[in-house]
């Protein structure tokens, strides 16, 4: 379905409405630090350093030089066990700890033989050093894991369970029967309460926010795969407020899920609420847009002169668009078409094939030269070089009503180009496909992905495949 065939009427929205147009903020819970214990890497790091120091103490004094000790400690830090799943005790990681320490001591033996051929480490010295290092590491990590378990029992992370009422209450009851898992449910979020007994049932955004603040909720558990799409805006808002969002396989084992919670297979959902790299993205925007504005200044001047001579005054076209978090801004373009009135400007989808445009204006639209002024929007911070394309309020309202994922595009700064555009979704193409590509870009954002999209855009411009 294309954009021109969609003319829905606005309708009331419930919990799953996402963002409206102005202010297009949907669920917006206060940012806070949840009242749940934070797992710091410092205790395990201290235990590993103490173990490395114990290994250095048993070294032969003839080879215990600063370089060798530094190599031992550095290798112990670099080869620290980082399990792909959570561990509850030292026995879970014993093979990994001992194996890595063995690699460290074998490498240390080779280093000392190279540095001090006359005083190499003997097999007995290597065995004693490995034994001391491994023993202290295991003891230290055992102390850390026991303290963490005690903290989980004393200060469990409060949680909301989201999904069908019966399944959510069943999962919540199982978690309450296993207090050592460190998660204590305090409420169930569902659209259709079944009237059964159990935890309080929350059916509105206001009730969720109240429970969030009063209970210091730090964990969110989804118990049905459909929750990710049906409650997407709610889950993103909870993640932005500081909650860790987990998906629970409540009915059957999911073998790809490596972590367990009270016997349920779980996996962490990365909703891109607060991604690292935003500073790098902004620096890329400033550097590239500033350089292009300087380099393209003669071209911009020539375009403005031709448009002024061929179409009269009013070379710059200003139009309201919807940006990040639904905030409106004024987008700049070269005026290649003069609408009949304000209504046509706000509601007509495409003018690419309008016969009233002269050949130069068609050329500018085909090569995307009419969008060069948007580099100023990027430099000012209204937009980014790469991101979902901003749209007019009229269409944002209607597309948001038709496509549940469309409104979620506004959780990131809009851009001149994006993954949807370089994938061929330009002009009169499927809005559903565009929204899917835009959300995929946001969910998997990286600075390198931005650079790749910019390179693909530059190649498309060279081939004159602009909209």
Coordinates of C-alpha atoms in Angstrom, one line a residue:
X1 CA 0.0 0.0 0.0
X2 CA 1.4 3.4 -0.9
X3 CA 1.0 6.7 0.9
X4 CA -1.5 8.2 -1.6
X5 CA -4.0 5.4 -0.9
X6 CA -4.1 6.0 2.8
X7 CA -6.7 8.4 4.0
X8 CA -7.7 7.2 7.5
X9 CA -9.5 9.3 10.0
X10 CA -7.9 10.0 13.4
X11 CA -9.2 7.8 16.1
X12 CA -8.7 7.6 19.9
X13 CA -5.7 5.7 21.0
X14 CA -5.0 3.7 24.1
X15 CA -1.9 2.4 25.7
X16 CA -0.4 1.3 22.4
X17 CA -0.8 4.6 20.5
X18 CA 2.9 5.5 20.8
X19 CA 3.6 9.1 19.8
X20 CA 1.0 11.6 18.8
X21 CA 1.9 14.6 16.6
X22 CA 2.3 17.7 18.9
X23 CA 3.4 17.0 21.4
X24 CA 4.3 13.6 20.0
X25 CA 5.7 12.0 23.1
X26 CA 3.4 9.0 23.8
X27 CA 4.6 7.3 27.0
X28 CA 7.1 9.5 28.8
X29 CA 8.0 8.2 32.2
X30 CA 10.5 10.1 34.4
X31 CA 14.1 9.2 34.1
X32 CA 15.3 7.7 37.4
X33 CA 17.7 5.3 39.1
X34 CA 15.6 2.2 39.9
X35 CA 15.8 0.9 43.5
X36 CA 17.7 -2.2 42.6
X37 CA 21.2 -3.3 43.2
X38 CA 23.7 -2.6 40.5
X39 CA 26.1 -5.3 39.6
X40 CA 29.5 -3.6 39.6
X41 CA 32.5 -5.3 37.9
X42 CA 34.8 -3.8 40.5
X43 CA 34.6 -6.7 43.1
X44 CA 35.5 -9.4 40.6
X45 CA 38.2 -7.2 39.2
X46 CA 39.7 -6.8 42.7
X47 CA 39.6 -10.5 43.2
X48 CA 41.4 -11.1 39.9
X49 CA 44.1 -8.5 40.8
X50 CA 44.6 -10.1 44.2
X51 CA 45.0 -13.5 42.5
X52 CA 47.5 -12.2 40.1
X53 CA 49.5 -10.6 42.9
X54 CA 49.5 -13.9 44.8
X55 CA 50.9 -15.6 41.6
X56 CA 53.6 -12.9 41.4
X57 CA 54.6 -13.5 45.0
X58 CA 55.5 -17.1 44.4
X59 CA 57.7 -16.3 41.4
X60 CA 61.4 -17.0 41.7
X61 CA 63.2 -13.9 42.8
X62 CA 65.7 -14.2 39.9
X63 CA 62.9 -13.6 37.3
X64 CA 60.5 -11.5 39.4
X65 CA 61.3 -8.3 37.6
X66 CA 59.0 -5.3 37.0
X67 CA 58.4 -6.3 33.4
X68 CA 57.5 -9.9 34.2
X69 CA 55.1 -8.9 37.1
X70 CA 53.5 -6.3 34.8
X71 CA 53.0 -8.9 32.1
X72 CA 51.4 -11.3 34.6
X73 CA 49.0 -8.7 36.0
X74 CA 48.2 -7.3 32.5
X75 CA 47.5 -10.8 31.1
X76 CA 45.3 -11.6 34.1
X77 CA 43.2 -8.5 33.4
X78 CA 43.0 -9.1 29.7
X79 CA 42.0 -12.7 30.0
X80 CA 39.4 -12.2 32.8
X81 CA 36.4 -14.6 32.4
X82 CA 33.5 -12.8 30.8
X83 CA 30.7 -15.4 30.6
X84 CA 28.0 -15.0 28.0
X85 CA 25.4 -15.8 30.7
X86 CA 25.0 -14.9 34.3
X87 CA 26.7 -17.2 36.8
X88 CA 25.5 -17.8 40.3
X89 CA 28.7 -19.3 41.8
X90 CA 32.4 -20.1 41.2
X91 CA 31.6 -23.6 40.1
X92 CA 29.8 -22.3 37.0
X93 CA 33.0 -20.6 35.9
X94 CA 35.7 -22.8 37.4
X95 CA 36.8 -24.4 34.0
X96 CA 37.0 -20.9 32.4
X97 CA 39.0 -19.4 35.3
X98 CA 41.5 -22.2 35.6
X99 CA 41.9 -22.6 31.9
X100 CA 42.6 -18.9 31.4
X101 CA 45.1 -18.8 34.3
X102 CA 46.9 -21.8 32.7
X103 CA 47.2 -19.9 29.5
X104 CA 48.6 -16.9 31.4
X105 CA 51.3 -19.0 33.1
X106 CA 52.4 -20.8 30.0
X107 CA 52.8 -17.5 28.2
X108 CA 54.7 -16.1 31.2
X109 CA 57.0 -19.2 31.1
X110 CA 57.8 -18.4 27.4
X111 CA 58.4 -14.7 28.2
X112 CA 60.8 -15.4 31.0
X113 CA 62.7 -18.0 28.9
X114 CA 63.1 -15.3 26.2
X115 CA 64.1 -12.5 28.6
X116 CA 66.3 -14.6 31.0
X117 CA 67.6 -17.6 29.2
X118 CA 69.8 -18.5 32.2
X119 CA 66.9 -18.4 34.7
X120 CA 63.8 -19.9 33.0
X121 CA 60.7 -20.9 35.1
X122 CA 60.8 -24.6 35.8
X123 CA 57.7 -26.8 35.5
X124 CA 57.4 -27.0 39.3
X125 CA 57.5 -23.2 39.5
X126 CA 54.9 -22.9 36.8
X127 CA 52.7 -25.4 38.7
X128 CA 53.1 -23.6 42.0
X129 CA 52.4 -20.2 40.4
X130 CA 49.3 -21.5 38.6
X131 CA 48.0 -23.2 41.8
X132 CA 48.4 -20.1 43.9
X133 CA 46.9 -17.9 41.2
X134 CA 43.9 -20.2 40.6
X135 CA 43.3 -20.8 44.3
X136 CA 43.2 -17.1 45.2
X137 CA 41.0 -16.4 42.2
X138 CA 38.5 -19.0 43.1
X139 CA 38.3 -17.9 46.8
X140 CA 38.0 -14.3 45.8
X141 CA 35.3 -15.0 43.3
X142 CA 33.4 -17.2 45.7
X143 CA 33.3 -14.4 48.2
X144 CA 32.0 -12.0 45.6
X145 CA 29.3 -14.4 44.3
X146 CA 28.1 -15.1 47.9
X147 CA 27.8 -11.4 48.7
X148 CA 25.9 -10.8 45.5
X149 CA 23.5 -13.6 46.3
X150 CA 22.9 -12.1 49.8
X151 CA 22.2 -8.7 48.3
X152 CA 19.7 -10.2 45.8
X153 CA 17.9 -11.8 48.7
X154 CA 17.9 -8.7 50.8
X155 CA 17.2 -6.1 48.0
X156 CA 15.5 -7.9 45.1
X157 CA 14.9 -5.9 41.9
X158 CA 11.2 -5.0 41.7
X159 CA 9.6 -5.9 38.4
X160 CA 6.5 -5.5 36.2
X161 CA 5.3 -8.5 34.2
X162 CA 3.7 -7.6 30.9
X163 CA 1.6 -9.9 28.8
X164 CA -1.7 -12.0 28.8
X165 CA -3.1 -11.9 32.3
X166 CA -3.1 -15.6 33.0
X167 CA 0.5 -16.2 31.7
X168 CA 1.8 -13.1 33.5
X169 CA 0.3 -14.1 36.8
X170 CA 1.7 -17.6 36.5
X171 CA 5.2 -16.3 35.8
X172 CA 4.9 -13.8 38.6
X173 CA 3.9 -16.5 41.1
X174 CA 6.8 -18.7 40.1
X175 CA 9.3 -15.8 40.6
X176 CA 7.7 -15.1 44.1
X177 CA 8.3 -18.7 45.0
X178 CA 12.0 -18.4 44.1
X179 CA 13.3 -15.3 46.1
X180 CA 16.9 -16.2 45.4
X181 CA 16.5 -15.3 41.7
X182 CA 16.7 -11.6 42.8
X183 CA 13.5 -10.4 41.1
X184 CA 10.2 -9.6 42.9
X185 CA 7.2 -8.9 40.7
X186 CA 4.9 -6.1 42.0
X187 CA 2.4 -5.8 39.2
X188 CA 1.0 -7.2 36.0
X189 CA 0.4 -5.0 32.9
X190 CA -2.3 -6.3 30.6
X191 CA -5.1 -5.1 28.4
X192 CA -7.7 -7.7 29.4
X193 CA -7.8 -8.6 33.1
X194 CA -9.2 -12.1 33.7
X195 CA -10.5 -11.4 37.1
X196 CA -8.3 -13.9 38.8
X197 CA -6.3 -13.4 42.0
X198 CA -2.7 -12.4 42.2
X199 CA -0.7 -9.3 41.8
X200 CA -2.3 -5.9 41.0
X201 CA -3.3 -5.6 37.4
X202 CA -2.4 -2.3 35.6
X203 CA -4.3 -1.4 32.4
X204 CA -3.3 2.3 31.8
X205 CA -0.2 4.3 31.4
X206 CA -1.0 6.3 34.5
X207 CA -1.2 3.1 36.6
X208 CA 2.1 1.9 35.2
X209 CA 3.8 5.2 36.0
X210 CA 2.5 5.2 39.5
X211 CA 3.7 1.7 40.1
X212 CA 7.0 2.6 38.5
X213 CA 7.7 5.4 40.9
X214 CA 6.2 4.0 44.1
X215 CA 7.9 0.6 43.8
X216 CA 11.2 1.7 42.2
X217 CA 10.7 -0.8 39.4
X218 CA 14.0 -1.8 37.9
X219 CA 13.1 -4.8 35.8
X220 CA 10.4 -5.4 33.1
X221 CA 9.5 -9.0 32.0
X222 CA 7.5 -9.7 28.9
X223 CA 5.9 -13.1 28.8
X224 CA 4.6 -13.2 25.2
X225 CA 6.4 -12.6 21.9
X226 CA 3.5 -10.3 20.7
X227 CA 4.3 -7.9 23.5
X228 CA 7.3 -6.6 21.6
X229 CA 5.1 -5.2 18.9
X230 CA 1.8 -4.5 20.7
X231 CA 3.5 -2.7 23.6
X232 CA 6.6 -1.4 21.8
X233 CA 6.1 2.3 22.8
X234 CA 5.5 1.3 26.4
X235 CA 8.6 -1.0 26.5
X236 CA 10.8 1.8 25.0
X237 CA 9.5 4.3 27.6
X238 CA 10.2 1.9 30.4
X239 CA 13.7 1.3 29.1
X240 CA 14.3 5.0 28.8
X241 CA 13.2 5.5 32.4
X242 CA 16.0 3.1 33.6
X243 CA 14.4 -0.4 33.5
X244 CA 16.1 -3.5 32.2
X245 CA 13.7 -5.2 29.8
X246 CA 13.8 -9.1 29.6
X247 CA 11.8 -11.5 27.4
X248 CA 10.7 -14.6 29.2
X249 CA 9.9 -17.9 27.4
X250 CA 7.0 -18.9 29.6
X251 CA 5.6 -21.9 27.8
X252 CA 8.4 -23.9 26.2
X253 CA 12.2 -24.0 26.4
X254 CA 14.0 -21.7 24.0
X255 CA 17.4 -23.3 23.4
X256 CA 19.0 -20.1 22.0
X257 CA 18.4 -18.3 25.3
X258 CA 21.4 -18.8 27.5
X259 CA 20.3 -17.1 30.7
X260 CA 17.8 -18.4 33.2
X261 CA 15.5 -16.8 35.7
X262 CA 13.7 -19.1 38.2
X263 CA 13.9 -21.9 35.6
X264 CA 12.6 -19.8 32.7
X265 CA 14.7 -19.1 29.7
X266 CA 15.2 -15.3 29.3
X267 CA 17.0 -12.9 27.1
X268 CA 17.7 -9.2 27.4
X269 CA 15.9 -6.9 25.0
X270 CA 18.0 -4.0 23.7
X271 CA 15.5 -1.4 22.8
X272 CA 18.0 1.3 22.0
X273 CA 16.8 3.6 24.7
X274 CA 20.1 5.3 25.5
X275 CA 22.7 4.3 22.9
X276 CA 26.3 5.1 23.2
X277 CA 27.8 7.0 20.4
X278 CA 25.4 10.0 20.2
X279 CA 28.3 12.4 20.7
X280 CA 30.2 10.7 17.8
X281 CA 27.1 10.9 15.6
X282 CA 26.7 14.6 16.3
X283 CA 30.4 15.2 15.6
X284 CA 30.0 13.4 12.3
X285 CA 27.0 15.6 11.5
X286 CA 28.8 18.8 12.3
X287 CA 32.0 17.9 10.5
X288 CA 30.4 16.6 7.3
X289 CA 27.6 19.1 7.0
X290 CA 30.0 22.0 7.8
X291 CA 32.5 20.9 5.2
X292 CA 29.8 20.3 2.5
X293 CA 28.2 23.7 3.2
X294 CA 31.6 25.3 2.5
X295 CA 32.3 23.2 -0.6
X296 CA 28.8 23.4 -2.0
X297 CA 28.5 27.2 -1.5
X298 CA 29.2 28.1 -5.2
X299 CA 26.7 25.4 -6.3
X300 CA 24.1 26.7 -3.8
X301 CA 24.6 30.2 -5.1
X302 CA 24.2 29.1 -8.8
X303 CA 21.0 27.2 -8.0
X304 CA 19.6 30.2 -6.1
X305 CA 20.3 32.5 -9.0
X306 CA 18.8 30.2 -11.6
X307 CA 15.7 29.7 -9.6
X308 CA 15.4 33.5 -8.9
X309 CA 15.6 34.3 -12.6
X310 CA 13.3 31.5 -13.8
X311 CA 10.7 31.6 -11.0
X312 CA 10.9 34.9 -9.3
X313 CA 11.4 35.7 -5.6
X314 CA 11.0 33.1 -2.9
X315 CA 13.9 30.8 -3.7
X316 CA 14.0 29.0 -0.3
X317 CA 11.0 26.8 0.6
X318 CA 10.3 26.4 4.3
X319 CA 8.0 23.6 5.5
X320 CA 7.1 22.3 9.0
X321 CA 8.2 18.7 9.6
X322 CA 8.1 16.5 12.6
X323 CA 11.5 15.6 14.2
X324 CA 12.8 13.7 17.2
X325 CA 10.2 13.0 19.9
X326 CA 7.6 14.6 17.8
X327 CA 9.0 18.1 18.0
X328 CA 8.3 20.3 14.9
X329 CA 11.0 22.1 13.1
X330 CA 11.3 24.2 9.9
X331 CA 12.9 22.2 7.0
X332 CA 14.7 24.1 4.3
X333 CA 14.7 23.2 0.6
X334 CA 15.1 25.0 -2.8
X335 CA 11.7 25.9 -4.1
X336 CA 11.1 23.8 -7.2
X337 CA 7.3 23.9 -7.2
X338 CA 4.8 26.5 -6.0
X339 CA 1.7 24.9 -4.4
X340 CA -1.7 26.4 -5.1
X341 CA -2.3 27.1 -1.4
X342 CA -1.2 26.1 2.1
X343 CA -3.5 23.1 2.2
X344 CA -1.9 21.6 -0.9
X345 CA 1.6 22.3 0.6
X346 CA 0.6 20.5 3.8
X347 CA -1.3 17.5 2.4
X348 CA -0.2 16.7 -1.2
X349 CA 2.1 13.7 -1.0
X350 CA 4.3 14.0 -4.1
X351 CA 4.8 16.6 -6.9
X352 CA 7.6 14.8 -8.7
X353 CA 5.6 14.3 -11.9
X354 CA 3.9 17.7 -11.9
X355 CA 4.0 19.2 -15.4
X356 CA 4.2 22.7 -14.0
X357 CA 7.8 22.3 -13.0
X358 CA 10.4 23.6 -15.5
X359 CA 13.2 21.3 -16.7
X360 CA 15.8 22.8 -14.3
X361 CA 13.5 22.1 -11.3
X362 CA 12.9 18.5 -12.5
X363 CA 16.7 18.1 -12.8
X364 CA 17.2 19.5 -9.2
X365 CA 14.6 17.0 -7.8
X366 CA 16.0 14.1 -9.8
X367 CA 19.5 14.7 -8.5
X368 CA 18.4 15.7 -5.0
X369 CA 20.0 19.1 -5.3
X370 CA 16.9 20.8 -4.0
X371 CA 17.7 19.1 -0.6
X372 CA 21.2 20.6 -0.2
X373 CA 19.9 23.3 2.0
X374 CA 19.0 20.7 4.6
X375 CA 22.7 20.6 5.4
X376 CA 21.9 23.8 7.4
X377 CA 19.2 21.9 9.3
X378 CA 21.8 19.3 10.1
X379 CA 24.4 21.8 11.2
X380 CA 21.8 23.5 13.5
X381 CA 20.8 20.2 15.1
X382 CA 17.3 20.0 13.7
X383 CA 18.2 16.9 11.8
X384 CA 21.0 14.4 11.3
X385 CA 22.8 13.3 8.2
X386 CA 21.4 9.8 8.6
X387 CA 18.0 8.9 10.1
X388 CA 14.3 8.4 9.3
X389 CA 13.1 11.0 6.9
X390 CA 11.0 13.7 8.6
X391 CA 7.4 14.1 7.4
X392 CA 4.7 16.7 7.6
X393 CA 2.3 16.7 10.6
X394 CA -0.7 15.8 8.3
X395 CA 1.0 12.6 7.2
X396 CA 2.6 11.7 10.6
X397 CA -0.9 11.8 12.1
X398 CA -2.4 9.4 9.6
X399 CA 0.6 7.1 9.2
X400 CA 0.8 6.8 13.0
X401 CA -2.8 5.7 13.1
X402 CA -2.3 3.1 10.3
X403 CA 1.1 1.6 11.2
X404 CA 2.0 0.7 14.8
X405 CA 5.7 1.0 14.0
X406 CA 5.6 4.4 12.3
X407 CA 5.4 6.6 15.4
X408 CA 8.4 4.8 16.9
X409 CA 10.6 6.3 14.1
X410 CA 10.6 9.5 16.1
X411 CA 12.7 8.1 18.9
X412 CA 15.8 9.2 16.9
X413 CA 16.7 12.4 15.2
X414 CA 15.4 12.5 11.6
X415 CA 17.9 12.6 8.7
X416 CA 18.5 13.7 5.1
X417 CA 19.1 10.1 4.1
X418 CA 18.6 6.7 5.8
X419 CA 18.5 2.9 5.5
X420 CA 15.0 3.0 3.8
X421 CA 16.2 5.5 1.2
X422 CA 19.4 3.6 0.2
X423 CA 17.3 0.5 0.1
X424 CA 15.1 1.9 -2.7
X425 CA 12.2 3.1 -0.5
X426 CA 11.8 6.7 -1.9
X427 CA 9.0 8.6 -3.4
X428 CA 5.6 6.8 -3.6
X429 CA 6.6 3.6 -2.0
X430 CA 5.2 1.5 0.9
X431 CA 5.0 3.4 4.2
X432 CA 4.9 0.1 6.1
X433 CA 8.2 -1.0 4.5
X434 CA 9.8 2.4 5.2
X435 CA 8.8 2.3 8.9
X436 CA 10.2 -1.3 9.2
X437 CA 13.5 -0.2 7.7
X438 CA 13.7 2.9 9.8
X439 CA 13.1 1.0 13.0
X440 CA 15.6 -1.6 12.0
X441 CA 18.2 1.1 11.5
X442 CA 17.5 2.6 15.0
X443 CA 17.5 -0.8 16.7
X444 CA 20.9 -1.7 15.2
X445 CA 22.4 1.8 15.0
X446 CA 26.2 2.2 14.9
X447 CA 28.5 5.0 13.7
X448 CA 29.9 2.7 11.0
X449 CA 26.4 2.0 9.7
X450 CA 25.9 5.8 9.3
X451 CA 29.2 6.0 7.3
X452 CA 28.1 3.1 5.1
X453 CA 24.7 4.7 4.4
X454 CA 26.4 8.0 3.6
X455 CA 28.7 6.3 1.1
X456 CA 25.7 4.5 -0.5
X457 CA 23.9 7.8 -0.7
X458 CA 26.8 9.5 -2.4
X459 CA 27.0 6.6 -5.0
X460 CA 23.2 7.0 -5.6
X461 CA 23.6 10.8 -6.2
X462 CA 26.4 10.2 -8.6
X463 CA 24.2 7.9 -10.6
X464 CA 21.4 10.5 -10.5
X465 CA 18.9 8.4 -8.8
X466 CA 17.5 11.1 -6.5
X467 CA 13.8 11.3 -5.7

